[in-house]
GROMACS .gro file of N, CA, C and O in nm:
model
  540
    1UNK      N    1   0.249  -1.670  -0.211
    1UNK     CA    2   0.140  -1.563  -0.243
    1UNK      C    3   0.000  -1.674  -0.209
    1UNK      O    4   0.019  -1.797  -0.195
    2UNK      N    5  -0.102  -1.602  -0.237
    2UNK     CA    6  -0.235  -1.692  -0.210
    2UNK      C    7  -0.305  -1.712  -0.324
    2UNK      O    8  -0.288  -1.673  -0.402
    3UNK      N    9  -0.431  -1.790  -0.276
    3UNK     CA   10  -0.489  -1.843  -0.421
    3UNK      C   11  -0.606  -1.724  -0.465
    3UNK      O   12  -0.615  -1.612  -0.372
    4UNK      N   13  -0.651  -1.722  -0.594
    4UNK     CA   14  -0.749  -1.637  -0.625
    4UNK      C   15  -0.862  -1.591  -0.550
    4UNK      O   16  -0.917  -1.477  -0.555
    5UNK      N   17  -0.922  -1.716  -0.488
    5UNK     CA   18  -1.038  -1.677  -0.411
    5UNK      C   19  -1.004  -1.589  -0.284
    5UNK      O   20  -1.079  -1.505  -0.260
    6UNK      N   21  -0.917  -1.621  -0.222
    6UNK     CA   22  -0.865  -1.545  -0.110
    6UNK      C   23  -0.844  -1.390  -0.140
    6UNK      O   24  -0.873  -1.310  -0.094
    7UNK      N   25  -0.735  -1.368  -0.250
    7UNK     CA   26  -0.703  -1.230  -0.306
    7UNK      C   27  -0.853  -1.173  -0.342
    7UNK      O   28  -0.876  -1.041  -0.317
    8UNK      N   29  -0.954  -1.237  -0.404
    8UNK     CA   30  -1.070  -1.171  -0.434
    8UNK      C   31  -1.163  -1.120  -0.317
    8UNK      O   32  -1.203  -1.029  -0.321
    9UNK      N   33  -1.158  -1.217  -0.219
    9UNK     CA   34  -1.231  -1.156  -0.084
    9UNK      C   35  -1.140  -1.022  -0.043
    9UNK      O   36  -1.236  -0.960   0.045
   10UNK      N   37  -0.998  -1.002  -0.005
   10UNK     CA   38  -0.945  -0.931   0.033
   10UNK      C   39  -0.997  -0.795  -0.066
   10UNK      O   40  -1.007  -0.706   0.000
   11UNK      N   41  -0.988  -0.811  -0.194
   11UNK     CA   42  -1.004  -0.698  -0.262
   11UNK      C   43  -1.146  -0.649  -0.248
   11UNK      O   44  -1.176  -0.523  -0.238
   12UNK      N   45  -1.257  -0.743  -0.221
   12UNK     CA   46  -1.382  -0.697  -0.178
   12UNK      C   47  -1.394  -0.660  -0.069
   12UNK      O   48  -1.465  -0.511  -0.048
   13UNK      N   49  -1.308  -0.669   0.068
   13UNK     CA   50  -1.301  -0.610   0.157
   13UNK      C   51  -1.244  -0.470   0.168
   13UNK      O   52  -1.299  -0.391   0.209
   14UNK      N   53  -1.136  -0.429   0.087
   14UNK     CA   54  -1.078  -0.313   0.062
   14UNK      C   55  -1.126  -0.240  -0.016
   14UNK      O   56  -1.104  -0.120  -0.030
   15UNK      N   57  -1.248  -0.298  -0.096
   15UNK     CA   58  -1.341  -0.207  -0.189
   15UNK      C   59  -1.400  -0.080  -0.094
   15UNK      O   60  -1.453   0.029  -0.126
   16UNK      N   61  -1.421  -0.104   0.039
   16UNK     CA   62  -1.431  -0.003   0.146
   16UNK      C   63  -1.353   0.131   0.146
   16UNK      O   64  -1.380   0.206   0.220
   17UNK      N   65  -1.216   0.096   0.101
   17UNK     CA   66  -1.124   0.218   0.083
   17UNK      C   67  -1.160   0.298  -0.038
   17UNK      O   68  -1.093   0.299  -0.136
   18UNK      N   69  -1.269   0.370  -0.017
   18UNK     CA   70  -1.326   0.429  -0.114
   18UNK      C   71  -1.214   0.536  -0.217
   18UNK      O   72  -1.222   0.566  -0.326
   19UNK      N   73  -1.145   0.617  -0.112
   19UNK     CA   74  -1.050   0.724  -0.200
   19UNK      C   75  -0.934   0.658  -0.265
   19UNK      O   76  -0.932   0.694  -0.384
   20UNK      N   77  -0.903   0.526  -0.235
   20UNK     CA   78  -0.789   0.473  -0.316
   20UNK      C   79  -0.867   0.400  -0.418
   20UNK      O   80  -0.789   0.395  -0.534
   21UNK      N   81  -0.978   0.310  -0.408
   21UNK     CA   82  -1.047   0.263  -0.510
   21UNK      C   83  -1.100   0.381  -0.623
   21UNK      O   84  -1.058   0.337  -0.732
   22UNK      N   85  -1.147   0.487  -0.588
   22UNK     CA   86  -1.186   0.573  -0.660
   22UNK      C   87  -1.075   0.632  -0.753
   22UNK      O   88  -1.083   0.701  -0.851
   23UNK      N   89  -0.958   0.652  -0.695
   23UNK     CA   90  -0.827   0.687  -0.779
   23UNK      C   91  -0.783   0.569  -0.885
   23UNK      O   92  -0.720   0.637  -0.941
   24UNK      N   93  -0.836   0.444  -0.855
   24UNK     CA   94  -0.794   0.337  -0.952
   24UNK      C   95  -0.722   0.247  -0.913
   24UNK      O   96  -0.650   0.175  -0.983
   25UNK      N   97  -0.661   0.269  -0.788
   25UNK     CA   98  -0.557   0.192  -0.717
   25UNK      C   99  -0.639   0.029  -0.709
   25UNK      O  100  -0.729   0.015  -0.657
   26UNK      N  101  -0.542  -0.068  -0.716
   26UNK     CA  102  -0.576  -0.212  -0.714
   26UNK      C  103  -0.504  -0.275  -0.635
   26UNK      O  104  -0.374  -0.286  -0.616
   27UNK      N  105  -0.565  -0.367  -0.584
   27UNK     CA  106  -0.448  -0.475  -0.498
   27UNK      C  107  -0.421  -0.624  -0.604
   27UNK      O  108  -0.501  -0.672  -0.663
   28UNK      N  109  -0.295  -0.620  -0.644
   28UNK     CA  110  -0.251  -0.721  -0.745
   28UNK      C  111  -0.206  -0.841  -0.657
   28UNK      O  112  -0.226  -0.937  -0.717
   29UNK      N  113  -0.127  -0.848  -0.521
   29UNK     CA  114  -0.087  -0.951  -0.481
   29UNK      C  115  -0.097  -0.934  -0.304
   29UNK      O  116  -0.075  -0.813  -0.282
   30UNK      N  117  -0.101  -1.074  -0.282
   30UNK     CA  118  -0.121  -1.035  -0.121
   30UNK      C  119  -0.001  -1.196  -0.071
   30UNK      O  120  -0.016  -1.274  -0.153
   31UNK      N  121   0.040  -1.186   0.032
   31UNK     CA  122   0.100  -1.259   0.104
   31UNK      C  123   0.142  -1.260   0.256
   31UNK      O  124   0.053  -1.165   0.298
   32UNK      N  125   0.206  -1.339   0.315
   32UNK     CA  126   0.216  -1.316   0.451
   32UNK      C  127   0.266  -1.195   0.501
   32UNK      O  128   0.377  -1.152   0.466
   33UNK      N  129   0.182  -1.121   0.550
   33UNK     CA  130   0.203  -0.969   0.598
   33UNK      C  131   0.287  -0.895   0.458
   33UNK      O  132   0.395  -0.840   0.509
   34UNK      N  133   0.233  -0.916   0.364
   34UNK     CA  134   0.295  -0.877   0.224
   34UNK      C  135   0.158  -0.815   0.141
   34UNK      O  136   0.087  -0.887   0.137
   35UNK      N  137   0.209  -0.722   0.060
   35UNK     CA  138   0.088  -0.654  -0.034
   35UNK      C  139   0.161  -0.585  -0.154
   35UNK      O  140   0.250  -0.538  -0.143
   36UNK      N  141   0.121  -0.613  -0.258
   36UNK     CA  142   0.148  -0.506  -0.373
   36UNK      C  143   0.044  -0.458  -0.448
   36UNK      O  144  -0.076  -0.521  -0.482
   37UNK      N  145   0.033  -0.346  -0.435
   37UNK     CA  146  -0.071  -0.259  -0.512
   37UNK      C  147  -0.029  -0.174  -0.625
   37UNK      O  148   0.102  -0.155  -0.643
   38UNK      N  149  -0.131  -0.138  -0.735
   38UNK     CA  150  -0.073  -0.081  -0.837
   38UNK      C  151  -0.166   0.018  -0.872
   38UNK      O  152  -0.289   0.031  -0.832
   39UNK      N  153  -0.143   0.124  -0.988
   39UNK     CA  154  -0.207   0.232  -1.023
   39UNK      C  155  -0.168   0.278  -1.168
   39UNK      O  156  -0.054   0.274  -1.194
   40UNK      N  157  -0.255   0.272  -1.263
   40UNK     CA  158  -0.231   0.321  -1.388
   40UNK      C  159  -0.256   0.485  -1.373
   40UNK      O  160  -0.360   0.545  -1.357
   41UNK      N  161  -0.144   0.560  -1.411
   41UNK     CA  162  -0.147   0.671  -1.391
   41UNK      C  163  -0.209   0.770  -1.526
   41UNK      O  164  -0.200   0.731  -1.625
   42UNK      N  165  -0.301   0.864  -1.459
   42UNK     CA  166  -0.384   0.911  -1.550
   42UNK      C  167  -0.385   1.068  -1.545
   42UNK      O  168  -0.317   1.119  -1.453
   43UNK      N  169  -0.424   1.156  -1.601
   43UNK     CA  170  -0.425   1.294  -1.590
   43UNK      C  171  -0.472   1.358  -1.470
   43UNK      O  172  -0.438   1.431  -1.405
   44UNK      N  173  -0.569   1.287  -1.420
   44UNK     CA  174  -0.648   1.326  -1.275
   44UNK      C  175  -0.545   1.305  -1.166
   44UNK      O  176  -0.555   1.362  -1.062
   45UNK      N  177  -0.444   1.234  -1.182
   45UNK     CA  178  -0.304   1.215  -1.063
   45UNK      C  179  -0.191   1.301  -1.098
   45UNK      O  180  -0.130   1.316  -1.020
   46UNK      N  181  -0.226   1.393  -1.198
   46UNK     CA  182  -0.127   1.502  -1.203
   46UNK      C  183  -0.119   1.627  -1.109
   46UNK      O  184  -0.250   1.652  -1.093
   47UNK      N  185  -0.029   1.697  -1.057
   47UNK     CA  186  -0.012   1.812  -1.012
   47UNK      C  187  -0.011   1.928  -1.131
   47UNK      O  188  -0.002   1.892  -1.236
   48UNK      N  189  -0.038   2.037  -1.097
   48UNK     CA  190  -0.037   2.186  -1.184
   48UNK      C  191   0.101   2.170  -1.289
   48UNK      O  192   0.101   2.223  -1.380
   49UNK      N  193   0.224   2.113  -1.224
   49UNK     CA  194   0.325   2.109  -1.306
   49UNK      C  195   0.338   1.984  -1.406
   49UNK      O  196   0.446   1.978  -1.472
   50UNK      N  197   0.242   1.915  -1.402
   50UNK     CA  198   0.238   1.789  -1.495
   50UNK      C  199   0.305   1.657  -1.438
   50UNK      O  200   0.305   1.567  -1.495
   51UNK      N  201   0.368   1.664  -1.300
   51UNK     CA  202   0.415   1.555  -1.259
   51UNK      C  203   0.290   1.466  -1.166
   51UNK      O  204   0.174   1.529  -1.178
   52UNK      N  205   0.348   1.377  -1.121
   52UNK     CA  206   0.249   1.298  -1.028
   52UNK      C  207   0.234   1.376  -0.903
   52UNK      O  208   0.320   1.398  -0.824
   53UNK      N  209   0.103   1.409  -0.844
   53UNK     CA  210   0.081   1.442  -0.714
   53UNK      C  211   0.132   1.359  -0.626
   53UNK      O  212   0.109   1.249  -0.617
   54UNK      N  213   0.211   1.416  -0.523
   54UNK     CA  214   0.261   1.354  -0.393
   54UNK      C  215   0.156   1.256  -0.308
   54UNK      O  216   0.212   1.152  -0.287
   55UNK      N  217   0.045   1.299  -0.313
   55UNK     CA  218  -0.061   1.234  -0.239
   55UNK      C  219  -0.096   1.110  -0.303
   55UNK      O  220  -0.152   1.008  -0.237
   56UNK      N  221  -0.075   1.092  -0.445
   56UNK     CA  222  -0.105   0.989  -0.535
   56UNK      C  223  -0.003   0.867  -0.479
   56UNK      O  224  -0.044   0.768  -0.435
   57UNK      N  225   0.127   0.900  -0.466
   57UNK     CA  226   0.250   0.795  -0.420
   57UNK      C  227   0.178   0.761  -0.283
   57UNK      O  228   0.194   0.661  -0.238
   58UNK      N  229   0.153   0.859  -0.213
   58UNK     CA  230   0.143   0.823  -0.047
   58UNK      C  231   0.029   0.733  -0.045
   58UNK      O  232   0.001   0.630   0.028
   59UNK      N  233  -0.092   0.761  -0.100
   59UNK     CA  234  -0.229   0.681  -0.090
   59UNK      C  235  -0.196   0.552  -0.142
   59UNK      O  236  -0.247   0.438  -0.078
   60UNK      N  237  -0.131   0.529  -0.241
   60UNK     CA  238  -0.103   0.380  -0.303
   60UNK      C  239   0.007   0.323  -0.193
   60UNK      O  240  -0.035   0.201  -0.161
   61UNK      N  241   0.079   0.384  -0.127
   61UNK     CA  242   0.171   0.319  -0.028
   61UNK      C  243   0.094   0.287   0.092
   61UNK      O  244   0.090   0.197   0.145
   62UNK      N  245   0.016   0.389   0.139
   62UNK     CA  246  -0.100   0.354   0.279
   62UNK      C  247  -0.187   0.241   0.242
   62UNK      O  248  -0.213   0.159   0.316
   63UNK      N  249  -0.250   0.230   0.092
   63UNK     CA  250  -0.315   0.137   0.071
   63UNK      C  251  -0.236  -0.015   0.088
   63UNK      O  252  -0.306  -0.120   0.138
   64UNK      N  253  -0.129  -0.034   0.028
   64UNK     CA  254  -0.042  -0.135   0.036
   64UNK      C  255  -0.016  -0.174   0.187
   64UNK      O  256   0.001  -0.293   0.206
   65UNK      N  257   0.037  -0.081   0.256
   65UNK     CA  258   0.040  -0.112   0.420
   65UNK      C  259  -0.047  -0.140   0.453
   65UNK      O  260  -0.082  -0.230   0.530
   66UNK      N  261  -0.200  -0.089   0.465
   66UNK     CA  262  -0.312  -0.132   0.498
   66UNK      C  263  -0.350  -0.265   0.483
   66UNK      O  264  -0.398  -0.352   0.554
   67UNK      N  265  -0.327  -0.308   0.342
   67UNK     CA  266  -0.365  -0.460   0.305
   67UNK      C  267  -0.272  -0.562   0.376
   67UNK      O  268  -0.302  -0.656   0.441
   68UNK      N  269  -0.129  -0.529   0.394
   68UNK     CA  270  -0.030  -0.601   0.408
   68UNK      C  271  -0.047  -0.641   0.564
   68UNK      O  272  -0.037  -0.753   0.609
   69UNK      N  273  -0.086  -0.531   0.628
   69UNK     CA  274  -0.098  -0.528   0.782
   69UNK      C  275  -0.245  -0.581   0.834
   69UNK      O  276  -0.246  -0.612   0.942
   70UNK      N  277  -0.331  -0.613   0.741
   70UNK     CA  278  -0.467  -0.613   0.831
   70UNK      C  279  -0.544  -0.722   0.747
   70UNK      O  280  -0.662  -0.770   0.762
   71UNK      N  281  -0.502  -0.769   0.627
   71UNK     CA  282  -0.570  -0.873   0.516
   71UNK      C  283  -0.604  -1.030   0.615
   71UNK      O  284  -0.683  -1.093   0.600
   72UNK      N  285  -0.498  -1.038   0.687
   72UNK     CA  286  -0.479  -1.166   0.769
   72UNK      C  287  -0.572  -1.153   0.917
   72UNK      O  288  -0.646  -1.242   0.935
   73UNK      N  289  -0.524  -1.042   0.968
   73UNK     CA  290  -0.600  -1.014   1.092
   73UNK      C  291  -0.617  -0.880   1.130
   73UNK      O  292  -0.534  -0.795   1.129
   74UNK      N  293  -0.745  -0.818   1.091
   74UNK     CA  294  -0.755  -0.680   1.104
   74UNK      C  295  -0.741  -0.631   1.227
   74UNK      O  296  -0.776  -0.711   1.336
   75UNK      N  297  -0.704  -0.497   1.229
   75UNK     CA  298  -0.689  -0.447   1.378
   75UNK      C  299  -0.561  -0.337   1.368
   75UNK      O  300  -0.530  -0.271   1.469
   76UNK      N  301  -0.485  -0.318   1.278
   76UNK     CA  302  -0.386  -0.233   1.251
   76UNK      C  303  -0.430  -0.095   1.197
   76UNK      O  304  -0.466  -0.088   1.101
   77UNK      N  305  -0.409   0.017   1.262
   77UNK     CA  306  -0.410   0.149   1.212
   77UNK      C  307  -0.285   0.210   1.208
   77UNK      O  308  -0.203   0.182   1.300
   78UNK      N  309  -0.285   0.334   1.097
   78UNK     CA  310  -0.163   0.387   1.089
   78UNK      C  311  -0.146   0.489   1.206
   78UNK      O  312  -0.213   0.543   1.266
   79UNK      N  313  -0.008   0.476   1.253
   79UNK     CA  314   0.027   0.573   1.361
   79UNK      C  315   0.111   0.680   1.324
   79UNK      O  316   0.097   0.801   1.331
   80UNK      N  317   0.226   0.620   1.214
   80UNK     CA  318   0.315   0.738   1.177
   80UNK      C  319   0.360   0.674   1.020
   80UNK      O  320   0.412   0.556   1.036
   81UNK      N  321   0.365   0.769   0.923
   81UNK     CA  322   0.409   0.718   0.812
   81UNK      C  323   0.522   0.838   0.774
   81UNK      O  324   0.463   0.955   0.752
   82UNK      N  325   0.640   0.789   0.709
   82UNK     CA  326   0.725   0.880   0.669
   82UNK      C  327   0.758   0.841   0.508
   82UNK      O  328   0.782   0.728   0.493
   83UNK      N  329   0.733   0.946   0.416
   83UNK     CA  330   0.790   0.924   0.303
   83UNK      C  331   0.902   1.026   0.228
   83UNK      O  332   0.903   1.130   0.277
   84UNK      N  333   0.958   0.974   0.141
   84UNK     CA  334   1.066   1.023   0.074
   84UNK      C  335   1.062   0.984  -0.083
   84UNK      O  336   1.025   0.884  -0.113
   85UNK      N  337   1.017   1.108  -0.145
   85UNK     CA  338   0.996   1.105  -0.294
   85UNK      C  339   1.146   1.114  -0.341
   85UNK      O  340   1.219   1.218  -0.339
   86UNK      N  341   1.184   0.991  -0.415
   86UNK     CA  342   1.335   1.019  -0.471
   86UNK      C  343   1.342   0.990  -0.609
   86UNK      O  344   1.451   0.980  -0.661
   87UNK      N  345   1.236   1.004  -0.689
   87UNK     CA  346   1.220   0.969  -0.844
   87UNK      C  347   1.158   1.022  -0.885
   87UNK      O  348   1.026   1.054  -0.821
   88UNK      N  349   1.131   0.990  -1.005
   88UNK     CA  350   0.985   1.041  -1.097
   88UNK      C  351   0.965   0.901  -1.207
   88UNK      O  352   1.077   0.842  -1.239
   89UNK      N  353   0.836   0.871  -1.217
   89UNK     CA  354   0.813   0.753  -1.262
   89UNK      C  355   0.865   0.774  -1.446
   89UNK      O  356   0.813   0.885  -1.505
   90UNK      N  357   0.902   0.684  -1.503
   90UNK     CA  358   0.945   0.673  -1.653
   90UNK      C  359   0.820   0.621  -1.741
   90UNK      O  360   0.848   0.594  -1.852
   91UNK      N  361   0.720   0.573  -1.668
   91UNK     CA  362   0.613   0.514  -1.771
   91UNK      C  363   0.478   0.568  -1.673
   91UNK      O  364   0.491   0.648  -1.603
   92UNK      N  365   0.370   0.507  -1.701
   92UNK     CA  366   0.243   0.528  -1.661
   92UNK      C  367   0.187   0.434  -1.571
   92UNK      O  368   0.061   0.426  -1.544
   93UNK      N  369   0.263   0.393  -1.473
   93UNK     CA  370   0.217   0.276  -1.383
   93UNK      C  371   0.303   0.320  -1.246
   93UNK      O  372   0.415   0.353  -1.250
   94UNK      N  373   0.249   0.299  -1.130
   94UNK     CA  374   0.295   0.287  -1.000
   94UNK      C  375   0.265   0.171  -0.953
   94UNK      O  376   0.158   0.142  -0.948
   95UNK      N  377   0.376   0.126  -0.865
   95UNK     CA  378   0.355  -0.009  -0.794
   95UNK      C  379   0.413   0.013  -0.650
   95UNK      O  380   0.510   0.066  -0.621
   96UNK      N  381   0.330  -0.038  -0.555
   96UNK     CA  382   0.368  -0.032  -0.433
   96UNK      C  383   0.384  -0.159  -0.361
   96UNK      O  384   0.270  -0.250  -0.356
   97UNK      N  385   0.474  -0.182  -0.297
   97UNK     CA  386   0.497  -0.322  -0.235
   97UNK      C  387   0.550  -0.306  -0.084
   97UNK      O  388   0.646  -0.237  -0.051
   98UNK      N  389   0.423  -0.350   0.004
   98UNK     CA  390   0.444  -0.333   0.134
   98UNK      C  391   0.510  -0.456   0.202
   98UNK      O  392   0.449  -0.575   0.190
   99UNK      N  393   0.609  -0.444   0.275
   99UNK     CA  394   0.689  -0.575   0.323
   99UNK      C  395   0.695  -0.543   0.479
   99UNK      O  396   0.717  -0.432   0.537
  100UNK      N  397   0.674  -0.660   0.542
  100UNK     CA  398   0.658  -0.684   0.714
  100UNK      C  399   0.822  -0.640   0.749
  100UNK      O  400   0.905  -0.705   0.691
  101UNK      N  401   0.829  -0.567   0.857
  101UNK     CA  402   0.973  -0.539   0.921
  101UNK      C  403   0.973  -0.616   1.059
  101UNK      O  404   1.070  -0.713   1.091
  102UNK      N  405   0.881  -0.576   1.143
  102UNK     CA  406   0.898  -0.630   1.274
  102UNK      C  407   0.777  -0.576   1.347
  102UNK      O  408   0.701  -0.468   1.319
  103UNK      N  409   0.728  -0.675   1.439
  103UNK     CA  410   0.600  -0.628   1.523
  103UNK      C  411   0.625  -0.653   1.646
  103UNK      O  412   0.701  -0.739   1.724
  104UNK      N  413   0.568  -0.585   1.745
  104UNK     CA  414   0.570  -0.605   1.889
  104UNK      C  415   0.419  -0.584   1.934
  104UNK      O  416   0.339  -0.607   1.841
  105UNK      N  417   0.418  -0.593   2.077
  105UNK     CA  418   0.269  -0.606   2.104
  105UNK      C  419   0.201  -0.484   2.083
  105UNK      O  420   0.062  -0.525   2.031
  106UNK      N  421   0.233  -0.390   2.065
  106UNK     CA  422   0.142  -0.284   2.010
  106UNK      C  423   0.196  -0.195   1.868
  106UNK      O  424   0.082  -0.148   1.778
  107UNK      N  425   0.303  -0.226   1.835
  107UNK     CA  426   0.342  -0.130   1.729
  107UNK      C  427   0.399  -0.234   1.626
  107UNK      O  428   0.475  -0.340   1.638
  108UNK      N  429   0.369  -0.198   1.468
  108UNK     CA  430   0.388  -0.305   1.395
  108UNK      C  431   0.487  -0.194   1.283
  108UNK      O  432   0.446  -0.076   1.253
  109UNK      N  433   0.573  -0.240   1.232
  109UNK     CA  434   0.663  -0.166   1.124
  109UNK      C  435   0.656  -0.221   0.985
  109UNK      O  436   0.686  -0.355   0.953
  110UNK      N  437   0.618  -0.142   0.862
  110UNK     CA  438   0.641  -0.188   0.743
  110UNK      C  439   0.736  -0.107   0.666
  110UNK      O  440   0.722   0.028   0.692
  111UNK      N  441   0.790  -0.141   0.547
  111UNK     CA  442   0.864  -0.060   0.453
  111UNK      C  443   0.782  -0.101   0.320
  111UNK      O  444   0.734  -0.211   0.298
  112UNK      N  445   0.772   0.024   0.268
  112UNK     CA  446   0.675   0.027   0.123
  112UNK      C  447   0.767   0.070   0.024
  112UNK      O  448   0.800   0.224   0.076
  113UNK      N  449   0.805   0.010  -0.081
  113UNK     CA  450   0.856   0.084  -0.196
  113UNK      C  451   0.775   0.104  -0.311
  113UNK      O  452   0.697   0.015  -0.330
  114UNK      N  453   0.774   0.224  -0.376
  114UNK     CA  454   0.701   0.275  -0.472
  114UNK      C  455   0.792   0.255  -0.582
  114UNK      O  456   0.881   0.348  -0.570
  115UNK      N  457   0.739   0.186  -0.679
  115UNK     CA  458   0.852   0.186  -0.811
  115UNK      C  459   0.727   0.246  -0.934
  115UNK      O  460   0.631   0.235  -0.923
  116UNK      N  461   0.789   0.270  -1.040
  116UNK     CA  462   0.721   0.289  -1.177
  116UNK      C  463   0.718   0.137  -1.230
  116UNK      O  464   0.746   0.042  -1.164
  117UNK      N  465   0.629   0.138  -1.338
  117UNK     CA  466   0.630  -0.013  -1.382
  117UNK      C  467   0.744  -0.084  -1.449
  117UNK      O  468   0.775  -0.178  -1.489
  118UNK      N  469   0.870   0.034  -1.478
  118UNK     CA  470   0.985  -0.042  -1.498
  118UNK      C  471   1.082  -0.067  -1.421
  118UNK      O  472   1.176  -0.138  -1.399
  119UNK      N  473   1.013  -0.045  -1.274
  119UNK     CA  474   1.109  -0.102  -1.155
  119UNK      C  475   1.174  -0.004  -1.118
  119UNK      O  476   1.251  -0.014  -0.990
  120UNK      N  477   1.194   0.152  -1.152
  120UNK     CA  478   1.271   0.238  -1.107
  120UNK      C  479   1.180   0.285  -0.958
  120UNK      O  480   1.066   0.296  -0.950
  121UNK      N  481   1.228   0.294  -0.848
  121UNK     CA  482   1.197   0.356  -0.715
  121UNK      C  483   1.185   0.512  -0.740
  121UNK      O  484   1.269   0.590  -0.792
  122UNK      N  485   1.048   0.511  -0.707
  122UNK     CA  486   1.014   0.646  -0.708
  122UNK      C  487   0.955   0.704  -0.535
  122UNK      O  488   0.982   0.844  -0.555
  123UNK      N  489   0.954   0.614  -0.466
  123UNK     CA  490   0.903   0.680  -0.335
  123UNK      C  491   0.943   0.567  -0.234
  123UNK      O  492   0.943   0.448  -0.234
  124UNK      N  493   1.012   0.595  -0.107
  124UNK     CA  494   1.032   0.514   0.001
  124UNK      C  495   0.928   0.528   0.106
  124UNK      O  496   0.939   0.671   0.152
  125UNK      N  497   0.852   0.436   0.176
  125UNK     CA  498   0.771   0.483   0.294
  125UNK      C  499   0.806   0.365   0.394
  125UNK      O  500   0.814   0.272   0.405
  126UNK      N  501   0.829   0.460   0.537
  126UNK     CA  502   0.824   0.337   0.638
  126UNK      C  503   0.702   0.386   0.708
  126UNK      O  504   0.656   0.488   0.739
  127UNK      N  505   0.617   0.275   0.738
  127UNK     CA  506   0.500   0.275   0.821
  127UNK      C  507   0.488   0.212   0.969
  127UNK      O  508   0.537   0.089   0.970
  128UNK      N  509   0.418   0.286   1.047
  128UNK     CA  510   0.456   0.208   1.187
  128UNK      C  511   0.309   0.202   1.211
  128UNK      O  512   0.204   0.311   1.183
  129UNK      N  513   0.219   0.092   1.235
  129UNK     CA  514   0.103   0.073   1.269
  129UNK      C  515   0.069   0.036   1.406
  129UNK      O  516   0.162  -0.007   1.484
  130UNK      N  517  -0.053   0.098   1.462
  130UNK     CA  518  -0.074   0.052   1.618
  130UNK      C  519  -0.157  -0.043   1.594
  130UNK      O  520  -0.291  -0.053   1.532
  131UNK      N  521  -0.132  -0.179   1.680
  131UNK     CA  522  -0.231  -0.287   1.687
  131UNK      C  523  -0.316  -0.284   1.768
  131UNK      O  524  -0.312  -0.306   1.876
  132UNK      N  525  -0.451  -0.224   1.709
  132UNK     CA  526  -0.555  -0.232   1.826
  132UNK      C  527  -0.604  -0.334   1.855
  132UNK      O  528  -0.693  -0.369   1.987
  133UNK      N  529  -0.582  -0.442   1.831
  133UNK     CA  530  -0.632  -0.601   1.842
  133UNK      C  531  -0.532  -0.638   1.961
  133UNK      O  532  -0.606  -0.736   2.041
  134UNK      N  533  -0.444  -0.588   2.010
  134UNK     CA  534  -0.366  -0.622   2.137
  134UNK      C  535  -0.362  -0.514   2.249
  134UNK      O  536  -0.264  -0.491   2.320
  135UNK      N  537  -0.481  -0.472   2.266
  135UNK     CA  538  -0.494  -0.335   2.366
  135UNK      C  539  -0.520  -0.413   2.502
  135UNK      O  540  -0.583  -0.506   2.538
   0.00000   0.00000   0.00000
């Protein structure tokens, strides 16, 4: 992982992602084409049935993907993301870990696993990014 000063600079840069920040999402860790982000679940994250709104899972995964694919060299934008909701959280925390899979001249691929604070997988997301820096 990286030093605290670099992590703080990355956090400051991504404070521009107002929707994610306003929802309470934070960047916990960064590494080489890697990011871990988290969220403490509150009532505002719930849907009408009392579960976590699907957009919360997706936004957290999208933030982790954005950080992992851009903190070292900005220029990747989301091209397509597929999410599968495969569980429900057993506690009040969500964690998204974005891991690099492959990169070509124009397309990068990341897998994002969303877990609860106990490590139970609740969603899996595959993200494809378009590398604008290689046009």
